[in-house]
Amino acid sequence: MWQDALAKEMYNVSVAFKILEESESLPVGYTKSSGHLVYDVKMDFTRKARWVKDGHRTPDTEATGYAGVVSRESIRIALTHAALNDVNVLAADIRNAYLQAPSSEKHYIICGPEFGLEHQGKRAVIVRALYGGKVAGRDFWNHLRNCMNFLGFKSCLADPDVWSRAATRADGTEYYEYVLLYVDDALVISDNAETILRKEIGKYFELKEESIGPPKGYLGGQLRKVTMPNGVGAWAFGSCQYVQAAVKNVEDYLQKKGESLPARAKSPLSNGYRPEIDISDELNPDDATYYQSLIGILRWMVELGRVDICVEVSMMSSHLALPRKGHLTELFHIFGYLKKHHNAEMPFDPTEPEIDEAQFERRDWSQSIYGDVEEEIPSNMPKPLGRSMVMRVYVDADHAGESITRRSRTGFLVFLNKKQTSCETSTFGSEFVAMKQATEYVRGLRYKLRMLGIPCEEPAFVYGDNQSVLANTTVPESQLKKKSNSIAYHFVREGCARDEWRTTYVNTHDNPSDLMTKPLSSGEKRSRFIRMLLWWL
């Protein structure tokens, strides 16, 4: 079986080499390199061999050598846009991706026995990008970009790995076809998605036949088409398999020590636990490394949509440099919670929200210091096509929530959580910084939507639960009494004057961003907020 795996790999990788006869001279400027074979057993127990270039032995390049990848934010936007406009979505993988791109490096190797007795000892010039090469990712990325340009797609300035092309639907309406690229994974959003994959991209790159179809798995998660309670179709992204596999690995680790995960973990952290005041013994180097690896796993779960553990993982991530035994115990508590609540997915609901615009009164800012201003629209944005997207934002801050530094934690949806980098001496200050961070994100998101050709006609509707902040953002005549908050104050107010966003009050018990600022104990409030974001299967 290992022989078959080696023969298959050497057949596939042979296109990357030009083997020279003894009488042939090396091209000018080429230097010697080397490589080695890597063997592995896949999950289905098939044997896998891979010939890998020794890139670690070659000099560093001045430019980056990595391939670009589409952002997960762009993926969520694209799937919501596809459901909103009823456009097909198909996925495909490029086979032996790097080997299909020419190499920009000038290297040759001496053939080993794996190349066959007839070639052993001969020189072979590397003509294709090889796994392990310092700039193999960049070579493939540039090659793929040239192909996409040739096919008439244009790279989005807000995310260079999202490609769009104007097209016409069967009913004569104009729309954009999109191709999202994550190295060798392609996600196509178009009425003619299969044609784009098979007859356009597939003309220049060999695709894995079994991978062509509606996306089922993407970046470690599961994708599926679902029907919302109101009958609207939507895409949903879940991480059930990844979570279960991670929990199983942790259980195996604990079993070897005669321990187990907590049986009754109703919330991610123990009630009242604060990691910053934990004074238990420091972990030894091996356990500290294991702690850091678990944090990496949990952070990826958050990326895959598990927003119910977002703030807890953020809190525990603050102690990566000096983890303690109590910190590791609480990580096991999080995994105990995930064992009971593993089967969740996040639907990207395209339903247009019901917004009471009477709550978002448009004020006259023309006599304010900002003057009669309008939102700045990118001059180079493509023509907006399709149905418009409406943005809602929920903002909150946990004032002085960090027990040692007294820093506040900002939380706002869509799915971003960070600790504020300054200490505010009042709830007003922390909430205004939170509002500024949320509206900064909104401004970037509006830019991205417009550069993708998605209409963004209405202002963003921002909900907050601090009455003083909302009064200062909605009333043109209001005055600031604390100079330390002036940057946040003027940024948010100028956006209101431009009508980029409007703000209104929401009761703290109805503000789901509360879930992103502090650990909530198990109960009706926490469950209600999670149900607004996730489906339990």
Coordinates of C-alpha atoms in Angstrom, one line a residue, residues 10 70 98 129 134 150 166 201 214 282 294 341 446 491:
M10 CA 5.5 10.6 -8.0
V70 CA -11.1 35.1 1.5
Y98 CA 0.3 24.2 -6.4
A129 CA 5.4 25.4 -7.5
K134 CA 9.1 29.3 0.2
F150 CA -8.6 36.4 -18.1
A166 CA -21.6 41.3 -14.2
I201 CA -12.1 27.6 -14.1
P214 CA -23.5 22.4 -3.2
E282 CA 1.4 28.2 37.5
L294 CA -6.8 24.4 23.6
H341 CA -24.2 21.8 23.6
R446 CA -20.6 49.5 4.4
F491 CA -16.6 60.2 15.4

